[in-house]
Amino acid sequence: MKILVLNGPNLGRLGTRQTDVYGLTTYDELVQICTEVEPEADVRQTDDEATMIGWLHEAADTGTPVVLNAGAWTHYSYAVRDAAALAPAVIEVHLSQIAAREEFRHHSVVSAVTRGTITGLGVEGYRAAIRALQLH
Ligand code: DQA
């Protein structure tokens, strides 16, 4: 089943970035984990907001469900939210427990247009999100 797994800014640095918060799994390992759960998962990362919005438009045009970790855009990008609202089904994932971190991370402007949100379970959250999309 085709699923887009879309990762926003700084997530390409997984494995070396704030490992106490995000864990030791590298971005390449994350890609492998996702494709183990769903061989047709198309896992991407960008630091460019316009690219992310283009990918969400692609999901809308092709009817492809999305696992979305929008990184810091989660907390302020109405443009990413509006694009996510067009996709057929979006599950929002955060590696860290954003509710237990700095105040600015407590609110997601994206959540309201998603089917569900998984936070704080590390890479396990991606597995769970992909499985949930496979079931529906
Ligand atoms: C994150 C949480 C965000 O607050 C942060 O900006 C990230 C990663 C997470 O996966 O926990 O880049 O989305």
JSON list of C-alpha atoms and ligand atoms in Angstrom, two decimals:
[
{"chain": "A", "resi": 1, "resn": "MET", "atom": "CA", "xyz": [0.00, 0.00, 0.00]},
{"chain": "A", "resi": 2, "resn": "LYS", "atom": "CA", "xyz": [1.37, 3.37, -1.00]},
{"chain": "A", "resi": 3, "resn": "ILE", "atom": "CA", "xyz": [1.91, 5.60, 2.05]},
{"chain": "A", "resi": 4, "resn": "LEU", "atom": "CA", "xyz": [3.87, 8.84, 2.17]},
{"chain": "A", "resi": 5, "resn": "VAL", "atom": "CA", "xyz": [5.96, 9.26, 5.33]},
{"chain": "A", "resi": 6, "resn": "LEU", "atom": "CA", "xyz": [6.85, 12.94, 5.35]},
{"chain": "A", "resi": 7, "resn": "ASN", "atom": "CA", "xyz": [9.43, 14.42, 7.69]},
{"chain": "A", "resi": 8, "resn": "GLY", "atom": "CA", "xyz": [10.08, 18.11, 8.18]},
{"chain": "A", "resi": 9, "resn": "PRO", "atom": "CA", "xyz": [13.05, 20.23, 9.20]},
{"chain": "A", "resi": 10, "resn": "ASN", "atom": "CA", "xyz": [16.07, 18.82, 11.04]},
{"chain": "A", "resi": 11, "resn": "LEU", "atom": "CA", "xyz": [14.73, 15.25, 11.07]},
{"chain": "A", "resi": 12, "resn": "GLY", "atom": "CA", "xyz": [17.43, 14.27, 8.59]},
{"chain": "A", "resi": 13, "resn": "ARG", "atom": "CA", "xyz": [19.86, 14.68, 11.49]},
{"chain": "A", "resi": 14, "resn": "LEU", "atom": "CA", "xyz": [18.30, 11.92, 13.59]},
{"chain": "A", "resi": 15, "resn": "GLY", "atom": "CA", "xyz": [20.84, 9.78, 15.37]},
{"chain": "A", "resi": 16, "resn": "THR", "atom": "CA", "xyz": [23.14, 12.70, 16.18]},
{"chain": "A", "resi": 17, "resn": "ARG", "atom": "CA", "xyz": [20.67, 15.51, 17.03]},
{"chain": "A", "resi": 18, "resn": "GLN", "atom": "CA", "xyz": [19.72, 15.76, 20.73]},
{"chain": "A", "resi": 19, "resn": "THR", "atom": "CA", "xyz": [19.90, 12.00, 21.17]},
{"chain": "A", "resi": 20, "resn": "ASP", "atom": "CA", "xyz": [18.59, 12.30, 24.74]},
{"chain": "A", "resi": 21, "resn": "VAL", "atom": "CA", "xyz": [15.33, 13.62, 23.23]},
{"chain": "A", "resi": 22, "resn": "TYR", "atom": "CA", "xyz": [15.12, 11.93, 19.83]},
{"chain": "A", "resi": 23, "resn": "GLY", "atom": "CA", "xyz": [17.05, 8.70, 20.39]},
{"chain": "A", "resi": 24, "resn": "LEU", "atom": "CA", "xyz": [19.93, 7.06, 18.57]},
{"chain": "A", "resi": 25, "resn": "THR", "atom": "CA", "xyz": [18.05, 5.78, 15.52]},
{"chain": "A", "resi": 26, "resn": "THR", "atom": "CA", "xyz": [19.45, 7.48, 12.42]},
{"chain": "A", "resi": 27, "resn": "TYR", "atom": "CA", "xyz": [17.29, 8.86, 9.65]},
{"chain": "A", "resi": 28, "resn": "ASP", "atom": "CA", "xyz": [18.43, 6.03, 7.34]},
{"chain": "A", "resi": 29, "resn": "GLU", "atom": "CA", "xyz": [17.42, 3.50, 9.99]},
{"chain": "A", "resi": 30, "resn": "LEU", "atom": "CA", "xyz": [14.04, 5.22, 10.30]},
{"chain": "A", "resi": 31, "resn": "VAL", "atom": "CA", "xyz": [13.54, 4.82, 6.55]},
{"chain": "A", "resi": 32, "resn": "GLN", "atom": "CA", "xyz": [14.39, 1.11, 6.87]},
{"chain": "A", "resi": 33, "resn": "ILE", "atom": "CA", "xyz": [11.98, 0.64, 9.80]},
{"chain": "A", "resi": 34, "resn": "CYS", "atom": "CA", "xyz": [9.13, 2.26, 7.88]},
{"chain": "A", "resi": 35, "resn": "THR", "atom": "CA", "xyz": [9.72, 0.20, 4.74]},
{"chain": "A", "resi": 36, "resn": "GLU", "atom": "CA", "xyz": [9.88, -2.99, 6.84]},
{"chain": "A", "resi": 37, "resn": "VAL", "atom": "CA", "xyz": [6.34, -2.26, 8.06]},
{"chain": "A", "resi": 38, "resn": "GLU", "atom": "CA", "xyz": [5.13, -1.17, 4.62]},
{"chain": "A", "resi": 39, "resn": "PRO", "atom": "CA", "xyz": [7.36, -2.01, 1.64]},
{"chain": "A", "resi": 40, "resn": "GLU", "atom": "CA", "xyz": [5.57, 0.61, -0.47]},
{"chain": "A", "resi": 41, "resn": "ALA", "atom": "CA", "xyz": [6.12, 3.39, 2.07]},
{"chain": "A", "resi": 42, "resn": "ASP", "atom": "CA", "xyz": [7.77, 6.36, 0.42]},
{"chain": "A", "resi": 43, "resn": "VAL", "atom": "CA", "xyz": [9.80, 8.04, 3.17]},
{"chain": "A", "resi": 44, "resn": "ARG", "atom": "CA", "xyz": [10.99, 11.59, 2.58]},
{"chain": "A", "resi": 45, "resn": "GLN", "atom": "CA", "xyz": [12.56, 14.46, 4.52]},
{"chain": "A", "resi": 46, "resn": "THR", "atom": "CA", "xyz": [12.89, 18.13, 3.70]},
{"chain": "A", "resi": 47, "resn": "ASP", "atom": "CA", "xyz": [14.04, 21.30, 5.40]},
{"chain": "A", "resi": 48, "resn": "ASP", "atom": "CA", "xyz": [12.12, 23.35, 2.82]},
{"chain": "A", "resi": 49, "resn": "GLU", "atom": "CA", "xyz": [8.50, 24.26, 3.63]},
{"chain": "A", "resi": 50, "resn": "ALA", "atom": "CA", "xyz": [7.48, 24.70, -0.01]},
{"chain": "A", "resi": 51, "resn": "THR", "atom": "CA", "xyz": [8.71, 21.18, -0.79]},
{"chain": "A", "resi": 52, "resn": "MET", "atom": "CA", "xyz": [6.65, 19.77, 2.10]},
{"chain": "A", "resi": 53, "resn": "ILE", "atom": "CA", "xyz": [3.55, 21.61, 0.88]},
{"chain": "A", "resi": 54, "resn": "GLY", "atom": "CA", "xyz": [4.15, 20.20, -2.62]},
{"chain": "A", "resi": 55, "resn": "TRP", "atom": "CA", "xyz": [4.34, 16.66, -1.21]},
{"chain": "A", "resi": 56, "resn": "LEU", "atom": "CA", "xyz": [1.06, 17.17, 0.69]},
{"chain": "A", "resi": 57, "resn": "HIS", "atom": "CA", "xyz": [-0.55, 18.41, -2.55]},
{"chain": "A", "resi": 58, "resn": "GLU", "atom": "CA", "xyz": [0.79, 15.26, -4.23]},
{"chain": "A", "resi": 59, "resn": "ALA", "atom": "CA", "xyz": [-0.89, 13.19, -1.49]},
{"chain": "A", "resi": 60, "resn": "ALA", "atom": "CA", "xyz": [-4.14, 15.04, -2.13]},
{"chain": "A", "resi": 61, "resn": "ASP", "atom": "CA", "xyz": [-3.92, 14.59, -5.92]},
{"chain": "A", "resi": 62, "resn": "THR", "atom": "CA", "xyz": [-3.05, 10.89, -5.74]},
{"chain": "A", "resi": 63, "resn": "GLY", "atom": "CA", "xyz": [-5.26, 9.99, -2.76]},
{"chain": "A", "resi": 64, "resn": "THR", "atom": "CA", "xyz": [-2.25, 8.77, -0.79]},
{"chain": "A", "resi": 65, "resn": "PRO", "atom": "CA", "xyz": [-2.44, 8.59, 3.03]},
{"chain": "A", "resi": 66, "resn": "VAL", "atom": "CA", "xyz": [0.32, 10.33, 4.98]},
{"chain": "A", "resi": 67, "resn": "VAL", "atom": "CA", "xyz": [2.34, 9.88, 8.14]},
{"chain": "A", "resi": 68, "resn": "LEU", "atom": "CA", "xyz": [3.51, 13.41, 8.96]},
{"chain": "A", "resi": 69, "resn": "ASN", "atom": "CA", "xyz": [6.20, 14.58, 11.33]},
{"chain": "A", "resi": 70, "resn": "ALA", "atom": "CA", "xyz": [6.25, 18.28, 10.50]},
{"chain": "A", "resi": 71, "resn": "GLY", "atom": "CA", "xyz": [9.00, 19.00, 13.06]},
{"chain": "A", "resi": 72, "resn": "ALA", "atom": "CA", "xyz": [8.94, 22.61, 14.24]},
{"chain": "A", "resi": 73, "resn": "TRP", "atom": "CA", "xyz": [6.42, 23.58, 11.51]},
{"chain": "A", "resi": 74, "resn": "THR", "atom": "CA", "xyz": [3.92, 21.66, 13.65]},
{"chain": "A", "resi": 75, "resn": "HIS", "atom": "CA", "xyz": [3.78, 24.54, 16.06]},
{"chain": "A", "resi": 76, "resn": "TYR", "atom": "CA", "xyz": [3.27, 27.51, 13.75]},
{"chain": "A", "resi": 77, "resn": "SER", "atom": "CA", "xyz": [2.84, 26.71, 10.05]},
{"chain": "A", "resi": 78, "resn": "TYR", "atom": "CA", "xyz": [-0.72, 27.36, 8.94]},
{"chain": "A", "resi": 79, "resn": "ALA", "atom": "CA", "xyz": [0.52, 26.71, 5.40]},
{"chain": "A", "resi": 80, "resn": "VAL", "atom": "CA", "xyz": [1.53, 23.13, 6.27]},
{"chain": "A", "resi": 81, "resn": "ARG", "atom": "CA", "xyz": [-1.76, 22.70, 8.17]},
{"chain": "A", "resi": 82, "resn": "ASP", "atom": "CA", "xyz": [-3.81, 23.92, 5.19]},
{"chain": "A", "resi": 83, "resn": "ALA", "atom": "CA", "xyz": [-1.94, 21.57, 2.85]},
{"chain": "A", "resi": 84, "resn": "ALA", "atom": "CA", "xyz": [-2.32, 18.63, 5.29]},
{"chain": "A", "resi": 85, "resn": "ALA", "atom": "CA", "xyz": [-6.07, 19.31, 5.37]},
{"chain": "A", "resi": 86, "resn": "LEU", "atom": "CA", "xyz": [-6.22, 18.42, 1.65]},
{"chain": "A", "resi": 87, "resn": "ALA", "atom": "CA", "xyz": [-4.65, 14.96, 2.04]},
{"chain": "A", "resi": 88, "resn": "PRO", "atom": "CA", "xyz": [-7.06, 12.00, 2.34]},
{"chain": "A", "resi": 89, "resn": "ALA", "atom": "CA", "xyz": [-5.78, 10.80, 5.74]},
{"chain": "A", "resi": 90, "resn": "VAL", "atom": "CA", "xyz": [-2.94, 12.13, 7.85]},
{"chain": "A", "resi": 91, "resn": "ILE", "atom": "CA", "xyz": [-1.52, 10.67, 11.04]},
{"chain": "A", "resi": 92, "resn": "GLU", "atom": "CA", "xyz": [0.72, 13.10, 12.90]},
{"chain": "A", "resi": 93, "resn": "VAL", "atom": "CA", "xyz": [3.78, 11.63, 14.62]},
{"chain": "A", "resi": 94, "resn": "HIS", "atom": "CA", "xyz": [6.30, 13.13, 17.01]},
{"chain": "A", "resi": 95, "resn": "LEU", "atom": "CA", "xyz": [9.24, 11.17, 18.34]},
{"chain": "A", "resi": 96, "resn": "SER", "atom": "CA", "xyz": [9.35, 13.14, 21.57]},
{"chain": "A", "resi": 97, "resn": "GLN", "atom": "CA", "xyz": [6.54, 13.82, 24.03]},
{"chain": "A", "resi": 98, "resn": "ILE", "atom": "CA", "xyz": [5.89, 17.39, 22.95]},
{"chain": "A", "resi": 99, "resn": "ALA", "atom": "CA", "xyz": [3.46, 18.00, 25.85]},
{"chain": "A", "resi": 100, "resn": "ALA", "atom": "CA", "xyz": [6.32, 17.47, 28.32]},
{"chain": "A", "resi": 101, "resn": "ARG", "atom": "CA", "xyz": [8.73, 19.87, 26.60]},
{"chain": "A", "resi": 102, "resn": "GLU", "atom": "CA", "xyz": [8.95, 23.64, 26.16]},
{"chain": "A", "resi": 103, "resn": "GLU", "atom": "CA", "xyz": [5.63, 25.51, 26.16]},
{"chain": "A", "resi": 104, "resn": "PHE", "atom": "CA", "xyz": [5.88, 26.45, 22.47]},
{"chain": "A", "resi": 105, "resn": "ARG", "atom": "CA", "xyz": [5.84, 22.75, 21.57]},
{"chain": "A", "resi": 106, "resn": "HIS", "atom": "CA", "xyz": [2.62, 22.01, 23.46]},
{"chain": "A", "resi": 107, "resn": "HIS", "atom": "CA", "xyz": [0.36, 23.21, 20.67]},
{"chain": "A", "resi": 108, "resn": "SER", "atom": "CA", "xyz": [0.14, 21.67, 17.21]},
{"chain": "A", "resi": 109, "resn": "VAL", "atom": "CA", "xyz": [-1.61, 23.75, 14.55]},
{"chain": "A", "resi": 110, "resn": "VAL", "atom": "CA", "xyz": [-1.68, 20.59, 12.41]},
{"chain": "A", "resi": 111, "resn": "SER", "atom": "CA", "xyz": [-3.50, 18.18, 14.78]},
{"chain": "A", "resi": 112, "resn": "ALA", "atom": "CA", "xyz": [-7.01, 19.47, 14.02]},
{"chain": "A", "resi": 113, "resn": "VAL", "atom": "CA", "xyz": [-6.79, 18.35, 10.39]},
{"chain": "A", "resi": 114, "resn": "THR", "atom": "CA", "xyz": [-5.35, 14.90, 11.15]},
{"chain": "A", "resi": 115, "resn": "ARG", "atom": "CA", "xyz": [-7.00, 11.57, 11.88]},
{"chain": "A", "resi": 116, "resn": "GLY", "atom": "CA", "xyz": [-4.83, 11.09, 14.95]},
{"chain": "A", "resi": 117, "resn": "THR", "atom": "CA", "xyz": [-1.60, 12.02, 16.68]},
{"chain": "A", "resi": 118, "resn": "ILE", "atom": "CA", "xyz": [1.10, 9.81, 18.23]},
{"chain": "A", "resi": 119, "resn": "THR", "atom": "CA", "xyz": [3.69, 11.50, 20.42]},
{"chain": "A", "resi": 120, "resn": "GLY", "atom": "CA", "xyz": [6.51, 10.37, 22.65]},
{"chain": "A", "resi": 121, "resn": "LEU", "atom": "CA", "xyz": [6.93, 6.79, 21.45]},
{"chain": "A", "resi": 122, "resn": "GLY", "atom": "CA", "xyz": [10.06, 7.39, 19.38]},
{"chain": "A", "resi": 123, "resn": "VAL", "atom": "CA", "xyz": [10.30, 5.46, 16.12]},
{"chain": "A", "resi": 124, "resn": "GLU", "atom": "CA", "xyz": [7.63, 3.07, 17.43]},
{"chain": "A", "resi": 125, "resn": "GLY", "atom": "CA", "xyz": [5.16, 5.88, 16.70]},
{"chain": "A", "resi": 126, "resn": "TYR", "atom": "CA", "xyz": [5.96, 5.63, 12.98]},
{"chain": "A", "resi": 127, "resn": "ARG", "atom": "CA", "xyz": [5.33, 1.87, 13.04]},
{"chain": "A", "resi": 128, "resn": "ALA", "atom": "CA", "xyz": [1.99, 2.39, 14.79]},
{"chain": "A", "resi": 129, "resn": "ALA", "atom": "CA", "xyz": [0.95, 5.17, 12.41]},
{"chain": "A", "resi": 130, "resn": "ILE", "atom": "CA", "xyz": [1.74, 3.10, 9.30]},
{"chain": "A", "resi": 131, "resn": "ARG", "atom": "CA", "xyz": [-0.14, 0.11, 10.72]},
{"chain": "A", "resi": 132, "resn": "ALA", "atom": "CA", "xyz": [-3.15, 2.30, 11.49]},
{"chain": "A", "resi": 133, "resn": "LEU", "atom": "CA", "xyz": [-3.22, 3.55, 7.90]},
{"chain": "A", "resi": 134, "resn": "GLN", "atom": "CA", "xyz": [-2.88, -0.01, 6.58]},
{"chain": "A", "resi": 135, "resn": "LEU", "atom": "CA", "xyz": [-6.03, -0.96, 8.52]},
{"chain": "A", "resi": 136, "resn": "HIS", "atom": "CA", "xyz": [-8.18, 1.85, 7.12]},
{"chain": "B", "resi": 1, "resn": "DQA", "atom": "C1", "xyz": [9.34, 16.77, 16.76]},
{"chain": "B", "resi": 1, "resn": "DQA", "atom": "C2", "xyz": [8.99, 17.74, 17.87]},
{"chain": "B", "resi": 1, "resn": "DQA", "atom": "C3", "xyz": [9.10, 19.18, 17.39]},
{"chain": "B", "resi": 1, "resn": "DQA", "atom": "O1", "xyz": [8.79, 20.07, 18.46]},
{"chain": "B", "resi": 1, "resn": "DQA", "atom": "C4", "xyz": [10.50, 19.47, 16.94]},
{"chain": "B", "resi": 1, "resn": "DQA", "atom": "O2", "xyz": [10.59, 20.78, 16.43]},
{"chain": "B", "resi": 1, "resn": "DQA", "atom": "C5", "xyz": [11.02, 18.46, 15.96]},
{"chain": "B", "resi": 1, "resn": "DQA", "atom": "C6", "xyz": [10.71, 17.06, 16.17]},
{"chain": "B", "resi": 1, "resn": "DQA", "atom": "C7", "xyz": [9.38, 15.30, 17.26]},
{"chain": "B", "resi": 1, "resn": "DQA", "atom": "O3", "xyz": [9.43, 14.40, 16.42]},
{"chain": "B", "resi": 1, "resn": "DQA", "atom": "O4", "xyz": [9.39, 15.07, 18.47]},
{"chain": "B", "resi": 1, "resn": "DQA", "atom": "O5", "xyz": [11.75, 18.80, 15.04]},
{"chain": "B", "resi": 1, "resn": "DQA", "atom": "O6", "xyz": [8.37, 16.85, 15.73]}
]
